[in-house]
Short mmCIF file of C-alpha atoms in Angstrom, two decimals:
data_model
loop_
_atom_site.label_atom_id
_atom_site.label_comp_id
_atom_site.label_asym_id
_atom_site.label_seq_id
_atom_site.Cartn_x
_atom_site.Cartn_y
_atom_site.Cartn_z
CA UNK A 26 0.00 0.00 0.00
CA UNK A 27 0.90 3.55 -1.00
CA UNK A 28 1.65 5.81 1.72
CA UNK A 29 0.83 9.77 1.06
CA UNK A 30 1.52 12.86 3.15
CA UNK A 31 -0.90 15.73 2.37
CA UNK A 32 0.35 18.87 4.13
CA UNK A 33 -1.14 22.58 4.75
CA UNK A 34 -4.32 21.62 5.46
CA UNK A 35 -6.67 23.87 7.30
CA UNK A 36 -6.55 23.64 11.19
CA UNK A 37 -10.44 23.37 11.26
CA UNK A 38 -10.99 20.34 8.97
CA UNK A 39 -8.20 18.33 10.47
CA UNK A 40 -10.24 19.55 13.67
CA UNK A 41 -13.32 18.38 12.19
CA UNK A 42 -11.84 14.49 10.99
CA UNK A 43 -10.28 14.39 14.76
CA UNK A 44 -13.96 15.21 16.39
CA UNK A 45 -15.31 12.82 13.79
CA UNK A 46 -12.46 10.10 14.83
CA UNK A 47 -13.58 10.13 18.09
CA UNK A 48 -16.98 9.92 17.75
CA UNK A 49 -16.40 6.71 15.77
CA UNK A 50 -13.95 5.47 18.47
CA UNK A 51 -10.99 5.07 15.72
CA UNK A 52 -7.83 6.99 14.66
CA UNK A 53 -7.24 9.93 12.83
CA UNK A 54 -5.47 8.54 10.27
CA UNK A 55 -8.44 5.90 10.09
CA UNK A 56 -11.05 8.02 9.50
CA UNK A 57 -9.39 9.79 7.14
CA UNK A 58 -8.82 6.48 5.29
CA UNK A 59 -12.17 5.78 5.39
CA UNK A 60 -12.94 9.31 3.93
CA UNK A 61 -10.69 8.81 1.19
CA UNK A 62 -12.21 5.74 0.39
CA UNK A 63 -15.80 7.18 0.31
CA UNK A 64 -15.68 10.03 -2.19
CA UNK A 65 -15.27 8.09 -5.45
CA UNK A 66 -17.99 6.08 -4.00
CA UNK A 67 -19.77 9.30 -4.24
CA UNK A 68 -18.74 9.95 -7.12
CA UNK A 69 -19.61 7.39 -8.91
CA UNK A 70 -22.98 7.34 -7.59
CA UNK A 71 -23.51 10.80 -8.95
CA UNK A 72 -22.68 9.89 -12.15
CA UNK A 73 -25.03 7.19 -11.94
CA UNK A 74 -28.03 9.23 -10.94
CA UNK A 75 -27.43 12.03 -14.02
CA UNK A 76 -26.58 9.28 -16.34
CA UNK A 77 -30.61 7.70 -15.31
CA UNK A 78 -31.90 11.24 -15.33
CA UNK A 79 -30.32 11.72 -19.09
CA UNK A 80 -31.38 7.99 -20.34
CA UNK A 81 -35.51 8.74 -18.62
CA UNK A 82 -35.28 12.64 -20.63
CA UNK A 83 -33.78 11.21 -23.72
CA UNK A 84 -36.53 7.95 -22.97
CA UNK A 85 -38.91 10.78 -22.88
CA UNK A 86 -38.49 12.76 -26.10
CA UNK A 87 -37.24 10.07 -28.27
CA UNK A 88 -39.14 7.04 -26.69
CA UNK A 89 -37.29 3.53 -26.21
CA UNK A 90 -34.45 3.31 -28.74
CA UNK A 91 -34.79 -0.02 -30.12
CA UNK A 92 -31.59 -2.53 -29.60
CA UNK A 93 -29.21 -2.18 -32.22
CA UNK A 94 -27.67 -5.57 -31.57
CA UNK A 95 -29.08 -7.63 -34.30
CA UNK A 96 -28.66 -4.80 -37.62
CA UNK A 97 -25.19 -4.53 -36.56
CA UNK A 98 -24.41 -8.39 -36.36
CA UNK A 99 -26.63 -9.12 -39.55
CA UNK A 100 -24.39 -5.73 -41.21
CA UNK A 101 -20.71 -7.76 -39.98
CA UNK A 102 -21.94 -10.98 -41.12
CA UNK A 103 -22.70 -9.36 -44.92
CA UNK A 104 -19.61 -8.30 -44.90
CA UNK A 105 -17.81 -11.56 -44.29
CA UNK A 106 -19.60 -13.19 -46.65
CA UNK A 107 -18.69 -10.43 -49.26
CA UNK A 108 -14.93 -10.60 -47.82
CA UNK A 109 -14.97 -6.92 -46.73
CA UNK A 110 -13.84 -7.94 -43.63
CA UNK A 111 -12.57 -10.95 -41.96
CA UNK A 112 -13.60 -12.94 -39.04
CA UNK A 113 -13.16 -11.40 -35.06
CA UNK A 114 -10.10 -14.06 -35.09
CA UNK A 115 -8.94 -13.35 -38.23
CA UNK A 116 -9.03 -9.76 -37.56
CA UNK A 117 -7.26 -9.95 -33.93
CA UNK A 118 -4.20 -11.91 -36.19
CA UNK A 119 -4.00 -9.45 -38.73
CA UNK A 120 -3.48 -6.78 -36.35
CA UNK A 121 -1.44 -8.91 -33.66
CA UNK A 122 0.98 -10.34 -36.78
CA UNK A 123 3.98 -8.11 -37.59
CA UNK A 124 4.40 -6.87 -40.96
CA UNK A 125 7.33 -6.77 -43.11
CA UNK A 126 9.08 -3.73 -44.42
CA UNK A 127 9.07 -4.27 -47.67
CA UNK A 128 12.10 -3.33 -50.01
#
């Protein structure tokens, strides 16, 4: 594990964390941890909620989008057949396979 020393912090929020510390009946340096650990938590569960508020207002003007999933895989497999493209395996070769300089 990483260690991390964050320095001029204000007097009152390290104030605040040690009130908080001992309310909880742990370390400083624990609750701080725990704080740390919390905020992308947050985070993330912002992001969350907009992204559900955009999908119900884009729901709302535009309806429910239907699944693209079968158009594109009918689309991939026309093109294999015409040889436009080659297979997922062939394809992850081609690209994995060195070329040659040529002379």
């Amino acid at each position: 594990m990483a260690d991390v020393k964050v320095r001029n912090l204000p007097d009152w929020l390290v104030e605040w964390y040690r009130r908080q510390a001992e309310r909880e009946g742990i370390s400083l340096e624990e609750c701080l941890r725990q704080a740390l650990h919390e905020i992308p938590l947050i985070r993330r569960r912002e992001i969350a909620r907009k992204l559900d508020a955009l999908c119900a207002r884009i729901a709302k003007r535009k309806g429910i989008l239907p699944d693209s999933t079968p158009l594109i895989r009918e689309i991939r497999e026309e093109m294999e057949r015409k040889g436009d493209v080659g297979s997922g395996r062939q394809r992850g070769r081609e690209v994995a396979r060195p070329r040659s300089k040529s002379a």
